[in-house]
Structure formats: structure tokens, C-alpha cells
Tab-separated table of C-alpha atoms and ligand atoms in Angstrom:
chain	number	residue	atom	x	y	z
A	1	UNK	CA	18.112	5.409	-10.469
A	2	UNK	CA	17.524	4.636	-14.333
A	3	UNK	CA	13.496	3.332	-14.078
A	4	UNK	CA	11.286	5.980	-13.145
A	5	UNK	CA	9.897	5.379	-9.368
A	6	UNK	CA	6.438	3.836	-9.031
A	7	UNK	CA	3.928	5.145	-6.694
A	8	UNK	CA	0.574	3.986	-6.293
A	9	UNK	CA	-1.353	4.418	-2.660
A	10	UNK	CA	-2.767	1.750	-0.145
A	11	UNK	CA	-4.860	2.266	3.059
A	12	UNK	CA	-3.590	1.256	6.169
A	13	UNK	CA	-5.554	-0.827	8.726
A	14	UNK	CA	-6.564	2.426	10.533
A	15	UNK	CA	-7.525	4.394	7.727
A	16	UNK	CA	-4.485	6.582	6.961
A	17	UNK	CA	-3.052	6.713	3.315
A	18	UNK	CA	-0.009	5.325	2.880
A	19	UNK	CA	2.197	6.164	-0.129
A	20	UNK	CA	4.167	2.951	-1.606
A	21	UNK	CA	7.080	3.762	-4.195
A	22	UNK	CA	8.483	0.464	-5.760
A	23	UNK	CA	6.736	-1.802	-3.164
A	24	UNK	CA	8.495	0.253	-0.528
A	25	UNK	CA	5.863	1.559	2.365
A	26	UNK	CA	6.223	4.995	3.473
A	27	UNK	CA	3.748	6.979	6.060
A	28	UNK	CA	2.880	10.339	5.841
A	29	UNK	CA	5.319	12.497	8.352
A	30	UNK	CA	4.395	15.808	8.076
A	31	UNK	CA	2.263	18.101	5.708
A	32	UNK	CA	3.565	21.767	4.579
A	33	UNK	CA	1.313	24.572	2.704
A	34	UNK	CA	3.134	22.906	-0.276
A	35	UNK	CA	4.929	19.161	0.248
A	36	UNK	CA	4.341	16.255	2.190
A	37	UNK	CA	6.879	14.212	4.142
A	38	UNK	CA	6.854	10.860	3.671
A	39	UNK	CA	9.306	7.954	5.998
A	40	UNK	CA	9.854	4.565	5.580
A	41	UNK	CA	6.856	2.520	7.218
A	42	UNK	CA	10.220	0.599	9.060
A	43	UNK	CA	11.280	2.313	12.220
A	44	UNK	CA	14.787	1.209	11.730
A	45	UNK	CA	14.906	2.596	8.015
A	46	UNK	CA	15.813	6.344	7.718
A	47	UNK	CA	14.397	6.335	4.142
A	48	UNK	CA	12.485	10.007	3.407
A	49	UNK	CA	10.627	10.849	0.467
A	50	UNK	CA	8.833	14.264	-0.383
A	51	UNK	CA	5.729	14.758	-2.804
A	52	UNK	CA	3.417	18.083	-3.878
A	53	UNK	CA	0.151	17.999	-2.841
A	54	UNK	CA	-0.909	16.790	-5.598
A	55	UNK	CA	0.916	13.636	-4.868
A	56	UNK	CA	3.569	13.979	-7.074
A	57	UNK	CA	6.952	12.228	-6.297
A	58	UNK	CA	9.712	15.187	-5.791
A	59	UNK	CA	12.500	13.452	-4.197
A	60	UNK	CA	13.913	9.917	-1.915
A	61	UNK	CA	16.563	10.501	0.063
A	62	UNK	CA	18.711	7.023	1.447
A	63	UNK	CA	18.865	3.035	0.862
A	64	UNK	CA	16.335	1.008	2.467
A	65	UNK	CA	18.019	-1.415	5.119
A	66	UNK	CA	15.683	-3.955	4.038
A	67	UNK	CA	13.878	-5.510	1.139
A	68	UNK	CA	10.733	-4.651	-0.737
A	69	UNK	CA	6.952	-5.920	0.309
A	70	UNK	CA	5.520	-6.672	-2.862
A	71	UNK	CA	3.267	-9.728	-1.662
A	72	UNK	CA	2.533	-7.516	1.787
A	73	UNK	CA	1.077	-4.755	-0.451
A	74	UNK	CA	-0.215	-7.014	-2.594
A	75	UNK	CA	-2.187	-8.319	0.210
A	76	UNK	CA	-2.777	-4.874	1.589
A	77	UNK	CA	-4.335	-4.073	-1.646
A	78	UNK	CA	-6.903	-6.719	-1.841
A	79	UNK	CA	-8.148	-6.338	1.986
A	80	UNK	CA	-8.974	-2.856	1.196
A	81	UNK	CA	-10.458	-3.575	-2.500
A	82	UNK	CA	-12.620	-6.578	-0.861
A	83	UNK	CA	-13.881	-3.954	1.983
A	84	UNK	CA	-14.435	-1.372	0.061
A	85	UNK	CA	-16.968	-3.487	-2.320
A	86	UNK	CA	-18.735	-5.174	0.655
A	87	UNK	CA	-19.249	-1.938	2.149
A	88	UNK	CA	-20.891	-0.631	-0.997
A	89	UNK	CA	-22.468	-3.719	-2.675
A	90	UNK	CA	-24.347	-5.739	-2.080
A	91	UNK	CA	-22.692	-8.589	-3.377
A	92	UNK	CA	-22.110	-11.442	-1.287
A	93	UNK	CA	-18.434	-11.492	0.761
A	94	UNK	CA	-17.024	-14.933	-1.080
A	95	UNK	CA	-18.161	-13.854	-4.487
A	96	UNK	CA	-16.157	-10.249	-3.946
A	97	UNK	CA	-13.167	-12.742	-2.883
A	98	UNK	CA	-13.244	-14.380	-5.507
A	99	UNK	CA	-13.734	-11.891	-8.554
A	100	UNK	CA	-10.821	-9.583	-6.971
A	101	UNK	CA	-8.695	-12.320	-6.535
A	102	UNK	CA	-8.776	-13.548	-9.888
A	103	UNK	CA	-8.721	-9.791	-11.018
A	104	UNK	CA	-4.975	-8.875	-9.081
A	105	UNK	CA	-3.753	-12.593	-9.941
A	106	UNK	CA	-2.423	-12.848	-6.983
A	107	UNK	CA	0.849	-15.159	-6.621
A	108	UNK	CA	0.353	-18.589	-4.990
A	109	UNK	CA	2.407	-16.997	-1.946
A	110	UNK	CA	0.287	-14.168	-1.851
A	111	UNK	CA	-3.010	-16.587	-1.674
A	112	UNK	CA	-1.590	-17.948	1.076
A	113	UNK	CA	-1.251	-15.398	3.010
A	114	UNK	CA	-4.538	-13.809	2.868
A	115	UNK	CA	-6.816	-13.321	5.455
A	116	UNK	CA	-10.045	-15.777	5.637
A	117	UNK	CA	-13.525	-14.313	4.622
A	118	UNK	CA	-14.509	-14.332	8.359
A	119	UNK	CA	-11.555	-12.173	8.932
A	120	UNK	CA	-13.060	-9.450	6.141
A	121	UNK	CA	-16.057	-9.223	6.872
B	201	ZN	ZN1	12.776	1.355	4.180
């Protein structure tokens, strides 16, 4: 692979950090005194990737059997932005909605798709 990997991190809907290299999802596997083991968030994908604890990306092992989720962690993104502001200001739920979706420019797909205020708040 020429371009260097990018990682970022979302939250899943149960709380757990998920690690996302080039819009792929991977879930935490298992944690050693020094790497983490990441998988594929897609059962049927045998895609593996290890990081430090610090987070840094050592190594992916294997092809995906499927294609990238950019809008679905696009989406991801902004549910988790949008709760994390209501939770701590106390700025109304719409407004929130509104400034972070003009902030991530979200693609007309990606709009959407997203979930209705009622379903944030
Ligand atoms: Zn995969």
C-alpha cells in the first residue's frame, strides 16, 4: 500500500471504541501488556490489524471481502459528536444538529440517512 493508512476512532452504540483505518471498522479483539488486536467489525471478513497502546497502527493483515463505510462512519461520527454536546451543553438538541452538520458537511446521502432529533435525544 503506497498512501499511508488513516486511522481516526468512533464510539460504538454501546460505548466501546472502535478503531476505523480508511473507513474500514475494526473492534478491539484482544489487549496484550504491549499491542492491541483489532478485527474487521464484519463477521465474514478475516481482516486483523495490530496497534501499540498508544494507538499507533503496527500492521493489517488480509483484503476486506467488502467495501468501505465512509457515509456509515460518517454518520457514526455525528451521532456521537451531537450526544456528546447535548450531554454537556446546554444548547438546545436542533441547534447542535444543525451547527455539526454544517461543520462535517455531510454528503446529501449521508443527510439522509441520519437519525431524527427524537432519535438523539
Ligand atoms: Zn473487512
Amino acid at each position: 500500500m503506497t498512501t499511508p493508512n488513516e486511522i481516526s476512532f468512533i464510539v460504538s452504540q454501546k460505548g466501546k471504541k472502535m478503531l476505523n483505518i480508511n473507513n474500514f471498522i475494526f473492534k478491539l479483539n484482544k489487549t496484550t501488556g504491549t499491542t492491541k488486536y483489532y478485527r474487521c467489525e464484519d463477521s465474514r471478513c478475516t481482516v486483523t490489524a495490530r496497534t501499540d497502546l498508544q494507538d499507533t497502527l503496527l500492521n493489517i493483515k488480509g483484503d476486506h471481502c467488502h467495501p468501505p463505510e465512509p457515509e456509515e462512519i460518517q454518520i457514526r461520527t455525528f451521532k456521537q459528536v451531537v450526544k456528546a454536546r447535548a450531554i454537556s451543553e446546554s444548547t438546545p438538541i436542533p441547534q447542535i444538529y444543525d451547527e455539526e452538520a454544517a461543520r462535517m458537511d455531510l454528503s446529501t446521502l449521508s443527510i439522509a440517512a441520519l437519525p431524527s432529533q427524537r432519535e438523539l435525544s
